[in-house]
mmCIF file of C-alpha atoms in Angstrom:
data_model
loop_
_atom_site.group_PDB
_atom_site.id
_atom_site.type_symbol
_atom_site.label_atom_id
_atom_site.label_comp_id
_atom_site.label_asym_id
_atom_site.label_seq_id
_atom_site.Cartn_x
_atom_site.Cartn_y
_atom_site.Cartn_z
ATOM 1 C CA MET A 1 8.565 -38.882 19.306
ATOM 2 C CA LYS A 2 6.081 -41.001 17.339
ATOM 3 C CA ARG A 3 3.286 -38.648 18.359
ATOM 4 C CA ASN A 4 5.253 -35.660 17.010
ATOM 5 C CA LEU A 5 5.920 -37.454 13.712
ATOM 6 C CA LYS A 6 2.238 -38.307 13.401
ATOM 7 C CA GLN A 7 1.304 -34.641 13.914
ATOM 8 C CA TRP A 8 3.772 -33.566 11.223
ATOM 9 C CA PHE A 9 2.385 -36.119 8.765
ATOM 10 C CA LEU A 10 -1.114 -34.794 9.445
ATOM 11 C CA LEU A 11 0.076 -31.235 8.731
ATOM 12 C CA ILE A 12 1.749 -32.087 5.401
ATOM 13 C CA PRO A 13 -1.508 -32.405 3.381
ATOM 14 C CA LEU A 14 -2.707 -29.113 4.864
ATOM 15 C CA LEU A 15 0.535 -27.354 3.907
ATOM 16 C CA ILE A 16 0.427 -28.783 0.391
ATOM 17 C CA THR A 17 -3.191 -27.693 -0.024
ATOM 18 C CA THR A 18 -2.411 -24.211 1.289
ATOM 19 C CA ASN A 19 0.604 -23.803 -0.991
ATOM 20 C CA SER A 20 -1.370 -25.008 -4.017
ATOM 21 C CA PHE A 21 -3.650 -21.981 -3.595
ATOM 22 C CA ALA A 22 -0.920 -19.545 -2.561
ATOM 23 C CA GLN A 23 -0.061 -16.970 -5.171
ATOM 24 C CA TYR A 24 2.802 -14.491 -5.088
ATOM 25 C CA GLY A 25 2.986 -11.301 -7.071
ATOM 26 C CA ILE A 26 4.681 -7.960 -7.514
ATOM 27 C CA GLU A 27 3.180 -4.553 -8.256
ATOM 28 C CA ILE A 28 4.357 -1.085 -9.224
ATOM 29 C CA ASN A 29 2.348 2.120 -9.521
ATOM 30 C CA TYR A 30 2.764 5.797 -10.326
ATOM 31 C CA GLY A 31 0.452 8.776 -10.240
ATOM 32 C CA LEU A 32 -1.170 11.651 -8.396
ATOM 33 C CA ASN A 33 -0.780 12.446 -4.722
ATOM 34 C CA GLY A 34 -2.235 15.266 -2.699
ATOM 35 C CA VAL A 35 -3.397 16.826 0.537
ATOM 36 C CA MET A 36 -6.510 18.883 1.204
ATOM 37 C CA GLU A 37 -5.006 21.484 3.551
ATOM 38 C CA PRO A 38 -3.113 23.225 2.113
ATOM 39 C CA ASN A 39 -4.341 22.320 -1.370
ATOM 40 C CA ILE A 40 -1.380 20.462 -2.905
ATOM 41 C CA ASN A 41 -1.427 17.854 -5.668
ATOM 42 C CA ASN A 42 1.357 16.607 -7.901
ATOM 43 C CA PHE A 43 2.177 13.649 -10.113
ATOM 44 C CA SER A 44 4.977 12.604 -7.782
ATOM 45 C CA HIS A 45 3.840 9.328 -6.210
ATOM 46 C CA PHE A 46 5.763 6.118 -6.824
ATOM 47 C CA GLY A 47 4.898 2.816 -5.196
ATOM 48 C CA ALA A 48 5.784 -0.875 -5.292
ATOM 49 C CA GLY A 49 4.836 -3.980 -3.387
ATOM 50 C CA ILE A 50 4.924 -7.740 -2.905
ATOM 51 C CA THR A 51 1.577 -9.545 -2.748
ATOM 52 C CA TYR A 52 0.566 -12.923 -1.355
ATOM 53 C CA ASP A 53 -2.920 -14.337 -1.978
ATOM 54 C CA PHE A 54 -4.188 -17.103 0.303
ATOM 55 C CA ASP A 55 -7.004 -17.857 -2.145
ATOM 56 C CA GLU A 56 -9.146 -16.004 -4.687
ATOM 57 C CA ASN A 57 -10.723 -13.850 -1.969
ATOM 58 C CA TYR A 58 -8.111 -12.841 0.598
ATOM 59 C CA GLY A 59 -4.442 -11.921 0.699
ATOM 60 C CA LEU A 60 -1.676 -9.745 2.089
ATOM 61 C CA LYS A 61 0.656 -7.193 0.607
ATOM 62 C CA LEU A 62 3.776 -5.451 1.834
ATOM 63 C CA ASP A 63 4.088 -2.171 -0.017
ATOM 64 C CA PHE A 64 6.260 0.908 -0.291
ATOM 65 C CA GLY A 65 5.250 4.441 -1.245
ATOM 66 C CA SER A 66 7.245 7.592 -1.979
ATOM 67 C CA ASP A 67 5.533 11.010 -2.143
ATOM 68 C CA LYS A 68 6.763 14.563 -2.628
ATOM 69 C CA PHE A 69 4.635 17.578 -1.656
ATOM 70 C CA ARG A 70 5.637 21.116 -2.633
ATOM 71 C CA THR A 71 3.894 24.483 -2.240
ATOM 72 C CA GLN A 72 4.901 28.149 -2.524
ATOM 73 C CA ASN A 73 6.031 29.376 0.899
ATOM 74 C CA PRO A 74 5.813 33.175 1.426
ATOM 75 C CA LEU A 75 8.980 33.057 3.565
ATOM 76 C CA PHE A 76 11.097 31.672 0.706
ATOM 77 C CA ALA A 77 11.666 32.458 -2.954
ATOM 78 C CA GLU A 78 11.155 28.809 -3.865
ATOM 79 C CA GLU A 79 8.663 26.050 -3.224
ATOM 80 C CA THR A 80 9.078 24.109 0.014
ATOM 81 C CA GLY A 81 7.470 20.968 1.397
ATOM 82 C CA VAL A 82 7.978 17.453 2.661
ATOM 83 C CA ASP A 83 9.038 14.077 1.297
ATOM 84 C CA ILE A 84 7.197 11.065 2.742
ATOM 85 C CA THR A 85 8.444 7.478 2.530
ATOM 86 C CA ARG A 86 5.934 4.838 3.621
ATOM 87 C CA PHE A 87 6.036 1.095 4.346
ATOM 88 C CA SER A 88 2.767 -0.709 5.100
ATOM 89 C CA LEU A 89 1.465 -4.239 5.648
ATOM 90 C CA GLN A 90 -2.074 -4.564 4.328
ATOM 91 C CA GLY A 91 -4.808 -7.122 4.069
ATOM 92 C CA THR A 92 -6.627 -7.452 0.745
ATOM 93 C CA ALA A 93 -10.115 -8.671 -0.142
ATOM 94 C CA ASN A 94 -11.488 -9.338 -3.623
ATOM 95 C CA ILE A 95 -14.916 -7.677 -3.415
ATOM 96 C CA THR A 96 -15.945 -9.029 -6.820
ATOM 97 C CA SER A 97 -15.301 -12.713 -6.067
ATOM 98 C CA LEU A 98 -16.767 -12.389 -2.566
ATOM 99 C CA THR A 99 -20.061 -10.906 -3.764
ATOM 100 C CA THR A 100 -20.524 -12.668 -7.124
ATOM 101 C CA ARG A 101 -19.595 -15.915 -8.833
ATOM 102 C CA ALA A 102 -16.778 -14.170 -10.684
ATOM 103 C CA SER A 103 -13.245 -15.555 -10.669
ATOM 104 C CA SER A 104 -10.142 -13.602 -9.728
ATOM 105 C CA GLN A 105 -8.942 -14.271 -13.313
ATOM 106 C CA ASP A 106 -11.910 -12.485 -14.889
ATOM 107 C CA PHE A 107 -11.375 -9.301 -16.885
ATOM 108 C CA PHE A 108 -12.472 -7.069 -13.984
ATOM 109 C CA ASN A 109 -12.079 -7.380 -10.210
ATOM 110 C CA LEU A 110 -12.456 -4.805 -7.433
ATOM 111 C CA ILE A 111 -9.912 -5.201 -4.628
ATOM 112 C CA ALA A 112 -10.215 -3.530 -1.207
ATOM 113 C CA HIS A 113 -7.119 -3.084 0.945
ATOM 114 C CA ALA A 114 -6.333 -1.705 4.403
ATOM 115 C CA GLY A 115 -3.499 -1.832 6.898
ATOM 116 C CA ALA A 116 -0.871 0.075 8.817
ATOM 117 C CA GLY A 117 2.851 0.711 8.846
ATOM 118 C CA TYR A 118 5.696 3.199 9.211
ATOM 119 C CA SER A 119 6.166 6.610 7.573
ATOM 120 C CA LEU A 120 9.270 8.787 7.455
ATOM 121 C CA VAL A 121 8.617 12.503 6.843
ATOM 122 C CA LYS A 122 11.502 14.847 5.874
ATOM 123 C CA SER A 123 11.250 18.607 5.449
ATOM 124 C CA SER A 124 12.867 20.281 2.440
ATOM 125 C CA TYR A 125 14.475 22.919 4.661
ATOM 126 C CA ASN A 126 14.226 21.853 8.329
ATOM 127 C CA THR A 127 16.594 19.209 9.674
ATOM 128 C CA GLY A 128 15.523 16.042 11.435
ATOM 129 C CA ASN A 129 13.149 13.212 10.605
ATOM 130 C CA ASP A 130 9.544 12.708 11.658
ATOM 131 C CA ASN A 131 8.898 9.024 12.396
ATOM 132 C CA LEU A 132 5.203 8.167 12.238
ATOM 133 C CA VAL A 133 2.657 5.368 12.239
ATOM 134 C CA ASN A 134 0.468 5.288 9.127
ATOM 135 C CA ILE A 135 -2.981 3.828 8.522
ATOM 136 C CA ILE A 136 -3.988 3.218 4.903
ATOM 137 C CA ALA A 137 -7.153 2.096 3.124
ATOM 138 C CA GLY A 138 -8.208 2.034 -0.508
ATOM 139 C CA LEU A 139 -9.957 0.459 -3.479
ATOM 140 C CA THR A 140 -8.253 -0.986 -6.561
ATOM 141 C CA PRO A 141 -10.166 -1.740 -9.779
ATOM 142 C CA ARG A 142 -8.083 -4.418 -11.566
ATOM 143 C CA PHE A 143 -8.212 -5.281 -15.277
ATOM 144 C CA ARG A 144 -6.734 -8.477 -16.708
ATOM 145 C CA ILE A 145 -4.343 -7.989 -19.645
ATOM 146 C CA THR A 146 -3.181 -11.595 -20.056
ATOM 147 C CA ASP A 147 -2.271 -14.614 -17.904
ATOM 148 C CA GLY A 148 -0.843 -13.277 -14.658
ATOM 149 C CA LEU A 149 -0.641 -9.643 -15.827
ATOM 150 C CA TYR A 150 -3.075 -6.930 -14.702
ATOM 151 C CA PHE A 151 -3.536 -3.172 -15.035
ATOM 152 C CA THR A 152 -4.775 -1.408 -11.889
ATOM 153 C CA VAL A 153 -6.211 1.963 -10.919
ATOM 154 C CA ASP A 154 -5.842 2.565 -7.191
ATOM 155 C CA THR A 155 -7.337 5.192 -4.891
ATOM 156 C CA SER A 156 -5.918 5.261 -1.359
ATOM 157 C CA VAL A 157 -6.184 7.490 1.700
ATOM 158 C CA ILE A 158 -3.279 7.559 4.185
ATOM 159 C CA PHE A 159 -3.414 8.863 7.757
ATOM 160 C CA ASN A 160 -0.025 9.795 9.256
ATOM 161 C CA ILE A 161 -0.478 9.707 13.027
ATOM 162 C CA SER A 162 1.213 12.411 15.145
ATOM 163 C CA GLN A 163 2.849 14.345 12.297
ATOM 164 C CA HIS A 164 5.080 17.272 13.357
ATOM 165 C CA TYR A 165 5.896 18.826 9.953
ATOM 166 C CA ASN A 166 3.290 20.804 8.053
ATOM 167 C CA PHE A 167 3.067 19.960 4.348
ATOM 168 C CA ASP A 168 4.986 23.161 3.498
ATOM 169 C CA GLY A 169 7.950 21.803 5.474
ATOM 170 C CA SER A 170 7.520 24.047 8.533
ATOM 171 C CA PHE A 171 7.142 22.784 12.079
ATOM 172 C CA SER A 172 3.576 22.407 13.317
ATOM 173 C CA TYR A 173 4.549 24.135 16.578
ATOM 174 C CA THR A 174 6.597 27.071 17.853
ATOM 175 C CA ASP A 175 6.952 26.925 21.649
ATOM 176 C CA ALA A 176 4.869 23.873 22.602
ATOM 177 C CA VAL A 177 4.950 20.525 20.865
ATOM 178 C CA ASN A 178 1.844 20.140 18.720
ATOM 179 C CA SER A 179 1.215 17.217 16.377
ATOM 180 C CA PHE A 180 -1.637 16.438 14.009
ATOM 181 C CA THR A 181 -2.882 13.637 11.795
ATOM 182 C CA GLY A 182 -1.630 14.285 8.267
ATOM 183 C CA ILE A 183 -4.101 13.039 5.658
ATOM 184 C CA THR A 184 -2.877 12.370 2.119
ATOM 185 C CA TYR A 185 -4.320 10.590 -0.894
ATOM 186 C CA ASN A 186 -3.068 8.763 -3.997
ATOM 187 C CA VAL A 187 -4.746 8.137 -7.349
ATOM 188 C CA THR A 188 -2.444 5.919 -9.393
ATOM 189 C CA GLY A 189 -2.146 3.575 -12.327
ATOM 190 C CA GLY A 190 -0.098 0.416 -12.026
ATOM 191 C CA ILE A 191 0.858 -3.049 -13.162
ATOM 192 C CA VAL A 192 0.486 -6.277 -11.149
ATOM 193 C CA TYR A 193 2.127 -9.571 -12.101
ATOM 194 C CA LYS A 194 1.021 -12.847 -10.446
ATOM 195 C CA PHE A 195 3.638 -15.595 -10.633
ATOM 196 C CA ASN A 196 1.249 -18.567 -10.577
ATOM 197 C CA GLU A 197 -2.370 -18.185 -11.594
ATOM 198 C CA TYR A 198 -5.139 -20.359 -10.176
ATOM 199 C CA TYR A 199 -6.163 -23.307 -12.339
#
């Protein structure tokens, strides 16, 4: 029992130190999304997330993305497509503070992020859901507005593994099951708020 108490007392300073550097935040973004094949791009991306920074260099974020893709389908008199809802857990790295003496509170920082998660793809005219694994990576230039508040411009590429709906909403197969990796991209503007800046 005494040994366990001693171990806990040894952990307390470590926990306090860790929490003194921990920084929570929220982010929202909106902007352009698209796919290369077929050529579709629209201003229909919306995203949001919760961030957690271990220190000035590394962190995590849990984020959500919603994208709508529409294209003219020759079989219909209206545009058809898919709606994609994405949840991802990503690691973040502050490239600027890692490669220079700059602080994360400076006017400009470049953040890299990458991770994986779950995507739900729904067709605008076919029934059923396509449940996928996503892999995401991107770069985020970040500009400081004031204490704790930042403007961001993010570019991300998302790979949806084993997608069964084409981006026009049709099935990717007729008789035999055939899946593909759906590749999409986002170029967005956003706002990040950090609840407790480093001092």
